[in-house]
Amino acid sequence: MKHFRNLSLQGKISLIYIIANVLVLISNIMLLAGINSMSGELDLVYRDNLQLNELVVALDDVQSSMTDYLNAKTSDSLEAYYRNEQIYREKIEVLNEEVTDLNFARMERNIKTMSENYLNMVAQTVEAKRGRNVEKYRVRYENATTMYEYIRTYIASLNNEQFMHNSSHYKELSEAFRLFETISLIIIVVVMLCSMFVIVRLAGTIVSPLKKLARQADEVAKGNFDVPLSEADSSDEIGVVTGAFNQMVVSIRNYIEQVRESMEVERKLKEKELLMETHLKDAQLKYLQAQINPHFLFNTLNAGAQLAMMEDAERTYQYVQNMAEFFRYNVKKGEDTVTIREEMELIDNYIYILNVRFSGEIHYEKEVQEDLLDIKMPSMILQPLVENAVNHGIREMAGEGKIKVHVYKKNEEVCISVKDNGKGMTSSCIDSVLDGTYRADGKKSSNGVGMDNVIARLKLFTGSDTVISISSEGENKGTEIIIYLPYEEQEEPYV
């Protein structure tokens, strides 16, 4: 036991496993060897009887098929006769034909000889029937039938004698098998008890120190650092852990205090960092607003639209009016939550402006489920997607470019698809867009709202990481971007 305590934990567990399995293996080998030996002897007891029974069945088939042919004289009955005659010949081939003084062997030899004569007689009978020699086949049929009955009786006599001999042998084997079962049961019980005793005994030396250590750890977990510590009484891994645990308990109070101080410092640094980011974003926003006053630009465009209308310049009025609506959306909804309807109206204005600029080269199609138009979403989401489709997908297609926006519901989500037939995207490009590292020629989109911004605001709005998917079938096969919004039932308006 002293040597066992000095073993490593792996060595102790391995030793327990080896001892238990060796005991079980030895007992199983002994039991299986005995069972296989006795099973083989039991199988041999009635093997001869089974062979004789099969021989009788084959003999009956030959006689029956011969009789059927003599009565019907059809090709099927003749074919059945030849098939059964071949089977019977195969059966009698295994019979003993050596000259011996053993009674069973001598009887098998006689059966084989009579069977060969019988088969010859049957063959002659069939040939006489085929030659239409009535007198011959009738006499030979009677002789064959007499020989068939004699062979059958002889086989039955041999079968009975073998059965009586085998029955006495089977009785002896059965008694020996029952005795073996009793001995096997005793061996199994003894091996089980020995294994249980060895395993419990050896496992106790492993588990006992662990129980002490677990109780001490439970007290420490409750905040009781004055728990009495036990000394390690073994040199295995448990003893090492126990010693390390004792040292840990001594210093744990100071460690917790240090962690608290570190967390407090980290929290303050995080607050300062967030405050600095807020100030920086505020400064950037004010800088952009200082570059151009969106309200002034909207009012100027609106005045230009009114002037164009007064001068009957319908197309110019329509163009300037769409420009004004486009900028008014940016002024009014730049940071608000909007509806899908408002986002779609912005897309309509944007496509109109582009087609005026590029002489109608962009073919735009939309398919919208009307009951989804009042679903809420962040502003300035769809326009950057359409802009990217134009700039990076269909800009160089010389009037062949197509963009389709599809709004539909799938399961419990509202899906908005922006699809183009442009040059497509590689899988690496798609991955870089989704993880926010992609830049086209080192620049963001022209309106200042990049894909990383779109994805970040969608994640913040939905509270989910699965907000967008990008797919492309390959080069020059287009790209489809789908955003996913939570579906919420819309309240009926009060009338």
Coordinates of C-alpha atoms in Angstrom, one line a residue:
M1 CA 0.0 0.0 0.0
K2 CA 2.9 2.3 0.7
H3 CA 4.3 1.8 -2.8
F4 CA 0.8 2.4 -4.2
R5 CA 0.6 5.8 -2.4
N6 CA 3.8 6.9 -4.0
L7 CA 2.6 6.2 -7.5
S8 CA 1.3 9.0 -9.7
L9 CA -2.4 9.5 -10.1
Q10 CA -2.3 8.1 -13.6
G11 CA -0.3 5.1 -12.4
K12 CA -2.9 4.4 -9.7
I13 CA -5.9 4.6 -12.1
S14 CA -4.0 2.5 -14.6
L15 CA -3.2 -0.1 -12.0
I16 CA -6.9 -0.3 -10.9
Y17 CA -8.0 -0.6 -14.5
I18 CA -5.5 -3.3 -15.3
I19 CA -6.2 -5.4 -12.3
A20 CA -10.0 -5.3 -12.8
N21 CA -9.7 -6.1 -16.5
V22 CA -7.2 -8.9 -16.1
L23 CA -9.5 -10.6 -13.6
V24 CA -12.5 -10.2 -15.9
L25 CA -10.5 -11.3 -19.0
I26 CA -9.2 -14.5 -17.4
S27 CA -12.6 -15.5 -16.2
N28 CA -14.2 -14.8 -19.6
I29 CA -11.5 -16.7 -21.5
M30 CA -12.1 -19.7 -19.3
L31 CA -15.9 -19.5 -19.6
L32 CA -15.8 -19.0 -23.4
A33 CA -13.4 -21.9 -23.9
G34 CA -15.6 -24.2 -21.9
I35 CA -18.8 -23.0 -23.7
N36 CA -17.3 -23.4 -27.1
S37 CA -16.0 -26.9 -26.4
M38 CA -19.4 -28.1 -25.1
S39 CA -21.3 -26.3 -27.8
G40 CA -19.3 -28.1 -30.4
E41 CA -19.9 -31.5 -28.8
L42 CA -23.6 -30.8 -28.6
D43 CA -23.7 -29.8 -32.3
L44 CA -22.1 -33.1 -33.3
V45 CA -24.6 -35.2 -31.3
Y46 CA -27.5 -35.0 -33.8
R47 CA -25.5 -34.1 -36.9
D48 CA -25.8 -37.6 -38.3
N49 CA -29.5 -37.7 -37.6
L50 CA -30.0 -34.4 -39.5
Q51 CA -28.0 -35.8 -42.5
L52 CA -30.2 -39.0 -42.6
N53 CA -33.4 -36.9 -42.4
E54 CA -32.2 -34.8 -45.3
L55 CA -31.3 -38.0 -47.2
V56 CA -34.9 -39.3 -46.7
V57 CA -36.4 -36.0 -48.0
A58 CA -34.1 -36.2 -51.1
L59 CA -35.1 -39.8 -51.7
D60 CA -38.8 -39.0 -51.4
D61 CA -38.3 -36.1 -53.9
V62 CA -36.7 -38.5 -56.4
Q63 CA -39.5 -41.0 -56.1
S64 CA -42.2 -38.3 -56.3
S65 CA -40.7 -36.6 -59.4
M66 CA -40.3 -40.0 -61.1
T67 CA -44.0 -40.8 -60.5
D68 CA -45.1 -37.4 -61.6
Y69 CA -43.2 -37.8 -64.9
L70 CA -44.7 -41.3 -65.5
N71 CA -48.2 -40.0 -64.9
A72 CA -47.9 -36.6 -66.8
K73 CA -44.8 -37.0 -69.1
T74 CA -44.2 -33.2 -69.2
S75 CA -40.9 -31.4 -69.6
D76 CA -41.3 -29.7 -66.2
S77 CA -41.8 -33.1 -64.4
L78 CA -38.7 -34.5 -66.2
E79 CA -36.7 -31.5 -65.3
A80 CA -37.8 -31.8 -61.7
Y81 CA -36.7 -35.5 -61.7
Y82 CA -33.2 -34.7 -63.0
R83 CA -32.8 -32.0 -60.4
N84 CA -33.9 -34.2 -57.5
E85 CA -31.8 -37.1 -58.8
Q86 CA -28.7 -34.8 -58.7
I87 CA -29.5 -33.6 -55.2
Y88 CA -29.9 -37.2 -54.0
R89 CA -26.6 -38.3 -55.6
E90 CA -24.8 -35.4 -53.8
K91 CA -26.4 -36.5 -50.5
I92 CA -25.2 -40.2 -50.8
E93 CA -21.7 -39.1 -51.8
V94 CA -20.9 -38.1 -48.2
L95 CA -21.9 -41.6 -46.9
N96 CA -19.2 -44.0 -45.7
E97 CA -18.2 -46.5 -48.3
E98 CA -15.2 -48.1 -46.5
V99 CA -15.3 -51.7 -45.4
T100 CA -15.3 -51.7 -41.6
D101 CA -16.6 -53.6 -38.6
L102 CA -18.4 -50.6 -37.2
N103 CA -22.2 -51.1 -37.4
F104 CA -23.2 -47.5 -38.3
A105 CA -20.5 -47.3 -41.0
R106 CA -21.5 -50.6 -42.5
M107 CA -25.1 -49.6 -42.7
E108 CA -24.2 -46.3 -44.4
R109 CA -22.2 -48.3 -46.9
N110 CA -25.2 -50.5 -47.6
I111 CA -27.5 -47.5 -48.0
K112 CA -25.1 -45.9 -50.5
T113 CA -24.9 -49.1 -52.6
M114 CA -28.7 -49.6 -52.6
S115 CA -29.2 -46.0 -53.4
E116 CA -26.9 -46.2 -56.5
N117 CA -28.9 -49.3 -57.7
Y118 CA -32.1 -47.5 -57.0
L119 CA -31.1 -44.5 -59.0
N120 CA -30.0 -46.7 -61.9
M121 CA -33.4 -48.5 -61.8
V122 CA -35.3 -45.2 -61.8
A123 CA -33.2 -44.0 -64.7
Q124 CA -34.1 -47.1 -66.7
T125 CA -37.8 -46.7 -65.8
V126 CA -37.7 -43.1 -67.1
E127 CA -36.0 -44.1 -70.3
A128 CA -38.5 -46.9 -70.9
K129 CA -41.3 -44.4 -70.4
R130 CA -39.7 -42.0 -72.9
G131 CA -39.4 -44.9 -75.3
R132 CA -43.1 -45.8 -74.7
N133 CA -42.2 -49.3 -73.7
V134 CA -45.2 -49.8 -71.4
E135 CA -44.3 -53.3 -70.2
K136 CA -40.7 -52.4 -69.4
Y137 CA -41.3 -49.2 -67.5
R138 CA -44.2 -50.8 -65.5
V139 CA -42.0 -53.6 -64.3
R140 CA -39.0 -51.3 -63.6
Y141 CA -41.3 -48.9 -61.8
E142 CA -42.5 -51.6 -59.5
N143 CA -38.9 -52.8 -58.9
A144 CA -37.8 -49.2 -58.2
T145 CA -40.7 -48.6 -55.9
T146 CA -39.9 -51.7 -53.9
M147 CA -36.2 -50.7 -53.6
Y148 CA -37.3 -47.2 -52.6
E149 CA -39.4 -48.5 -49.8
Y150 CA -36.6 -50.8 -48.6
I151 CA -34.0 -48.0 -48.7
R152 CA -36.4 -45.8 -46.8
T153 CA -37.0 -48.5 -44.1
Y154 CA -33.2 -49.1 -43.9
I155 CA -32.5 -45.4 -43.4
A156 CA -35.2 -45.2 -40.7
S157 CA -33.6 -48.1 -38.9
L158 CA -30.2 -46.5 -39.0
N159 CA -31.6 -43.2 -37.9
N160 CA -33.3 -44.8 -34.9
E161 CA -30.2 -46.6 -33.8
Q162 CA -28.1 -43.4 -34.1
F163 CA -30.8 -41.4 -32.3
M164 CA -30.7 -43.9 -29.4
H165 CA -27.0 -43.8 -29.3
N166 CA -26.9 -40.0 -29.5
S167 CA -29.6 -39.6 -26.9
S168 CA -27.5 -41.3 -24.3
H169 CA -24.5 -39.2 -25.2
Y170 CA -26.6 -36.0 -25.2
K171 CA -27.8 -36.8 -21.7
E172 CA -24.2 -37.0 -20.5
L173 CA -23.3 -33.8 -22.2
S174 CA -26.4 -32.1 -20.8
E175 CA -25.5 -33.0 -17.3
A176 CA -21.9 -31.9 -17.8
F177 CA -23.2 -28.6 -19.3
R178 CA -25.4 -27.9 -16.2
L179 CA -22.5 -28.6 -14.0
F180 CA -20.4 -26.2 -16.0
E181 CA -23.1 -23.5 -15.7
T182 CA -23.0 -23.9 -11.9
I183 CA -19.2 -23.7 -11.8
S184 CA -19.3 -20.7 -14.2
L185 CA -21.8 -18.8 -12.0
I186 CA -19.6 -19.4 -8.9
I187 CA -16.5 -18.2 -10.8
I188 CA -18.3 -15.0 -12.0
V189 CA -19.5 -14.2 -8.5
V190 CA -16.1 -14.8 -7.0
V191 CA -14.4 -12.7 -9.7
M192 CA -17.0 -9.9 -9.3
L193 CA -16.5 -9.8 -5.5
C194 CA -12.7 -9.8 -5.8
S195 CA -12.8 -7.1 -8.4
M196 CA -15.2 -5.0 -6.3
F197 CA -13.0 -5.4 -3.2
V198 CA -9.8 -4.5 -5.1
I199 CA -11.4 -1.5 -6.9
V200 CA -13.0 -0.1 -3.7
R201 CA -9.9 -0.6 -1.7
L202 CA -7.6 1.1 -4.2
A203 CA -10.0 3.8 -5.2
G204 CA -10.5 4.7 -1.6
T205 CA -6.9 5.7 -1.3
I206 CA -7.4 8.1 -4.3
V207 CA -10.8 9.5 -3.4
S208 CA -10.1 10.2 0.3
P209 CA -7.6 13.0 -0.2
L210 CA -9.9 14.4 -2.9
K211 CA -12.8 14.5 -0.5
K212 CA -10.8 16.4 2.1
L213 CA -9.6 18.9 -0.6
A214 CA -13.2 19.3 -1.8
R215 CA -14.5 20.2 1.7
Q216 CA -11.7 22.8 2.1
A217 CA -12.4 24.3 -1.3
D218 CA -16.1 24.5 -0.5
E219 CA -15.3 26.5 2.7
V220 CA -13.0 28.8 0.7
A221 CA -15.7 29.3 -1.9
K222 CA -18.0 30.5 0.9
G223 CA -15.4 33.1 1.9
N224 CA -14.0 31.2 4.9
F225 CA -10.2 31.6 4.4
D226 CA -9.5 30.4 8.0
V227 CA -10.3 26.8 7.1
P228 CA -7.9 24.3 8.7
L229 CA -5.6 23.0 6.0
S230 CA -4.6 19.3 5.9
E231 CA -1.1 18.2 4.9
A232 CA -0.6 16.1 1.8
D233 CA 0.2 12.5 2.7
S234 CA 1.1 11.3 -0.8
S235 CA 3.5 12.3 -3.5
D236 CA 1.2 12.0 -6.4
E237 CA -0.7 14.8 -8.3
I238 CA -3.3 15.0 -5.5
G239 CA -0.6 15.7 -3.0
V240 CA 0.9 18.4 -5.3
V241 CA -2.5 20.0 -5.7
T242 CA -3.1 19.9 -2.0
G243 CA 0.1 21.7 -1.3
A244 CA -0.6 24.3 -4.0
F245 CA -4.1 24.8 -2.6
N246 CA -2.7 25.5 0.8
Q247 CA -0.4 28.1 -0.6
M248 CA -3.2 29.6 -2.6
V249 CA -5.5 30.0 0.4
V250 CA -2.8 32.0 2.2
S251 CA -2.4 34.6 -0.6
I252 CA -6.0 34.6 -2.0
R253 CA -7.3 37.5 0.0
N254 CA -4.5 39.9 -1.3
Y255 CA -5.1 38.5 -4.8
I256 CA -8.8 39.3 -4.7
E257 CA -8.1 42.8 -3.5
Q258 CA -5.7 43.4 -6.3
V259 CA -8.3 42.1 -8.9
R260 CA -10.8 44.6 -7.5
E261 CA -8.4 47.5 -7.8
S262 CA -7.5 46.5 -11.3
M263 CA -11.2 46.2 -12.3
E264 CA -11.9 49.7 -10.9
V265 CA -8.9 51.2 -12.8
E266 CA -10.1 49.4 -16.0
R267 CA -13.6 50.7 -15.6
K268 CA -12.5 54.2 -15.2
L269 CA -10.2 53.9 -18.3
K270 CA -13.1 52.5 -20.3
E271 CA -15.4 55.4 -19.3
K272 CA -12.7 57.9 -20.4
E273 CA -12.3 56.0 -23.7
L274 CA -16.0 56.1 -24.4
L275 CA -16.2 59.7 -23.5
M276 CA -13.3 60.5 -25.9
E277 CA -15.0 58.6 -28.7
T278 CA -18.3 60.5 -28.1
H279 CA -16.5 63.8 -28.3
L280 CA -14.6 62.7 -31.4
K281 CA -17.7 61.7 -33.2
D282 CA -19.4 65.0 -32.2
A283 CA -16.4 66.9 -33.5
Q284 CA -16.5 65.0 -36.8
L285 CA -20.2 65.6 -37.2
K286 CA -19.8 69.3 -36.6
Y287 CA -17.0 69.4 -39.0
L288 CA -19.1 67.8 -41.8
Q289 CA -22.0 70.2 -41.0
A290 CA -19.6 73.1 -41.2
Q291 CA -18.5 72.1 -44.7
I292 CA -22.0 72.5 -46.2
N293 CA -25.3 73.4 -44.6
P294 CA -27.8 70.7 -45.7
H295 CA -30.8 72.9 -44.9
F296 CA -29.4 75.7 -47.1
L297 CA -28.8 73.1 -49.9
F298 CA -32.3 71.7 -49.6
N299 CA -33.9 75.2 -49.7
T300 CA -31.8 76.2 -52.7
L301 CA -32.7 73.1 -54.6
N302 CA -36.4 73.6 -53.7
A303 CA -36.3 77.2 -55.0
G304 CA -34.6 75.9 -58.2
A305 CA -37.4 73.4 -58.6
Q306 CA -40.1 76.1 -58.2
L307 CA -38.3 78.2 -60.8
A308 CA -38.1 75.4 -63.3
M309 CA -41.8 74.7 -62.8
M310 CA -42.7 78.4 -63.5
E311 CA -40.6 78.2 -66.7
D312 CA -42.4 75.0 -67.8
A313 CA -39.1 73.0 -67.7
E314 CA -40.9 69.8 -66.5
R315 CA -37.9 67.4 -66.7
T316 CA -35.6 69.9 -65.0
Y317 CA -38.3 70.5 -62.3
Q318 CA -38.6 66.7 -61.8
Y319 CA -34.9 66.3 -61.5
V320 CA -34.3 69.2 -59.1
Q321 CA -37.4 68.0 -57.0
N322 CA -35.9 64.5 -56.7
M323 CA -32.6 66.0 -55.6
A324 CA -34.4 68.2 -53.0
E325 CA -36.3 65.2 -51.7
F326 CA -33.0 63.2 -51.5
F327 CA -31.3 65.8 -49.4
R328 CA -34.3 66.5 -47.3
Y329 CA -34.3 62.8 -46.3
N330 CA -30.7 63.1 -45.2
V331 CA -31.4 66.3 -43.3
K332 CA -34.5 64.9 -41.6
K333 CA -33.7 61.3 -41.1
G334 CA -29.9 61.1 -40.9
E335 CA -30.0 59.4 -37.5
D336 CA -33.6 58.4 -37.0
T337 CA -35.5 55.2 -37.2
V338 CA -37.6 55.1 -40.4
T339 CA -40.0 52.8 -42.2
I340 CA -39.2 50.6 -45.2
R341 CA -41.6 52.8 -47.2
E342 CA -39.4 55.9 -46.6
E343 CA -36.2 54.0 -47.5
M344 CA -37.9 52.8 -50.7
E345 CA -38.9 56.4 -51.6
L346 CA -35.3 57.5 -51.1
I347 CA -34.1 54.7 -53.5
D348 CA -36.7 55.8 -56.1
N349 CA -35.3 59.4 -55.9
Y350 CA -31.7 58.2 -56.0
I351 CA -32.3 55.9 -59.1
Y352 CA -34.1 58.8 -60.8
I353 CA -31.2 61.1 -60.2
L354 CA -28.7 58.6 -61.5
N355 CA -30.7 57.9 -64.7
V356 CA -30.8 61.6 -65.4
R357 CA -27.0 61.7 -65.0
F358 CA -26.3 58.6 -67.0
S359 CA -29.1 58.9 -69.6
G360 CA -31.3 56.0 -68.3
E361 CA -28.6 53.4 -68.3
I362 CA -29.7 51.8 -65.0
H363 CA -32.7 49.5 -65.2
Y364 CA -34.5 49.5 -61.8
E365 CA -37.1 47.0 -60.7
K366 CA -38.8 46.6 -57.3
E367 CA -41.0 43.9 -55.9
V368 CA -42.5 44.9 -52.5
Q369 CA -44.9 43.2 -50.2
E370 CA -47.2 46.1 -49.3
D371 CA -48.0 45.0 -45.7
L372 CA -44.3 45.2 -44.9
L373 CA -43.8 48.9 -45.8
D374 CA -44.5 50.2 -42.3
I375 CA -41.9 48.0 -40.7
K376 CA -39.2 50.0 -38.8
M377 CA -35.6 50.0 -39.7
P378 CA -32.5 52.3 -39.4
S379 CA -32.2 55.2 -41.9
M380 CA -29.7 55.3 -44.7
I381 CA -29.4 51.5 -45.1
L382 CA -30.7 50.7 -48.6
Q383 CA -29.2 53.7 -50.4
P384 CA -25.6 52.7 -49.7
L385 CA -26.4 49.2 -50.9
V386 CA -27.8 50.5 -54.2
E387 CA -24.9 52.9 -54.6
N388 CA -22.4 50.1 -54.1
A389 CA -24.3 48.0 -56.7
V390 CA -24.1 50.9 -59.2
N391 CA -20.5 51.9 -58.5
H392 CA -18.9 48.4 -58.2
G393 CA -21.4 46.2 -60.1
I394 CA -23.0 47.8 -63.2
R395 CA -21.3 51.1 -63.8
E396 CA -19.4 49.8 -66.8
M397 CA -22.1 47.7 -68.4
A398 CA -23.2 50.4 -70.9
G399 CA -27.0 50.3 -70.4
E400 CA -27.2 46.6 -69.6
G401 CA -27.1 47.0 -65.8
K402 CA -30.1 46.0 -63.8
I403 CA -30.9 46.4 -60.1
K404 CA -33.8 44.8 -58.3
V405 CA -35.0 45.5 -54.8
H406 CA -37.3 42.8 -53.3
V407 CA -39.0 43.1 -49.9
Y408 CA -40.6 40.0 -48.6
K409 CA -41.3 38.0 -45.4
K410 CA -39.5 34.7 -44.6
N411 CA -40.4 32.9 -41.3
E412 CA -40.3 35.6 -38.6
E413 CA -38.0 38.0 -40.5
V414 CA -38.5 40.7 -43.1
C415 CA -35.9 40.3 -45.9
I416 CA -34.8 43.1 -48.2
S417 CA -32.8 42.0 -51.2
V418 CA -30.7 44.3 -53.4
K419 CA -29.6 42.3 -56.5
D420 CA -27.7 43.3 -59.5
N421 CA -26.4 41.6 -62.7
G422 CA -23.0 43.1 -62.5
K423 CA -19.5 41.7 -62.4
G424 CA -20.0 39.9 -59.1
M425 CA -17.8 39.4 -56.1
T426 CA -15.2 36.8 -55.1
S427 CA -15.6 34.8 -51.8
S428 CA -12.6 36.6 -50.3
C429 CA -14.1 39.9 -51.1
I430 CA -17.4 38.9 -49.6
D431 CA -15.6 37.8 -46.4
S432 CA -13.7 41.1 -46.1
V433 CA -16.9 43.1 -46.6
L434 CA -18.7 41.2 -43.8
D435 CA -15.8 41.5 -41.4
G436 CA -15.4 45.3 -42.1
T437 CA -11.9 45.2 -43.6
Y438 CA -12.9 45.8 -47.3
R439 CA -12.1 49.1 -49.0
A440 CA -12.6 49.7 -52.7
D441 CA -9.4 51.4 -53.9
G442 CA -8.8 52.4 -50.3
K443 CA -12.0 54.5 -50.1
K444 CA -15.4 54.2 -48.6
S445 CA -18.7 54.8 -50.5
S446 CA -19.2 58.3 -51.9
N447 CA -22.0 59.3 -49.4
G448 CA -19.7 58.6 -46.5
V449 CA -21.7 55.6 -45.3
G450 CA -19.7 52.4 -45.8
M451 CA -20.8 48.8 -45.5
D452 CA -19.1 48.5 -42.1
N453 CA -21.3 51.4 -40.9
V454 CA -24.5 49.8 -42.4
I455 CA -23.7 46.4 -40.8
A456 CA -22.8 47.9 -37.4
R457 CA -26.1 50.0 -37.3
L458 CA -28.2 46.9 -38.3
K459 CA -26.6 44.9 -35.5
L460 CA -27.3 47.6 -33.0
F461 CA -30.9 48.0 -34.2
T462 CA -31.8 44.3 -34.3
G463 CA -29.6 43.1 -31.4
S464 CA -28.5 40.2 -33.6
D465 CA -25.2 39.3 -35.4
T466 CA -27.1 37.7 -38.3
V467 CA -28.3 40.9 -40.1
I468 CA -26.9 40.6 -43.6
S469 CA -25.8 38.0 -46.2
I470 CA -23.9 38.5 -49.5
S471 CA -23.9 35.9 -52.3
S472 CA -22.5 35.9 -55.8
E473 CA -22.5 33.0 -58.3
G474 CA -19.2 34.1 -59.9
E475 CA -17.6 36.6 -62.2
N476 CA -20.1 38.6 -64.3
K477 CA -23.0 36.8 -62.7
G478 CA -24.1 39.6 -60.3
T479 CA -24.3 40.0 -56.5
E480 CA -27.2 39.8 -54.1
I481 CA -27.2 41.4 -50.7
I482 CA -30.0 40.6 -48.2
I483 CA -30.6 42.3 -44.9
Y484 CA -32.8 40.7 -42.2
L485 CA -35.1 42.7 -39.9
P486 CA -37.3 41.4 -37.1
Y487 CA -40.9 41.2 -38.1
E488 CA -43.4 42.9 -35.7
E489 CA -47.1 43.0 -36.1
Q490 CA -48.3 46.5 -37.0
E491 CA -51.1 48.0 -35.0
E492 CA -54.3 48.8 -36.8
P493 CA -54.8 52.6 -37.1
Y494 CA -57.5 54.0 -34.8
V495 CA -60.5 55.4 -36.6

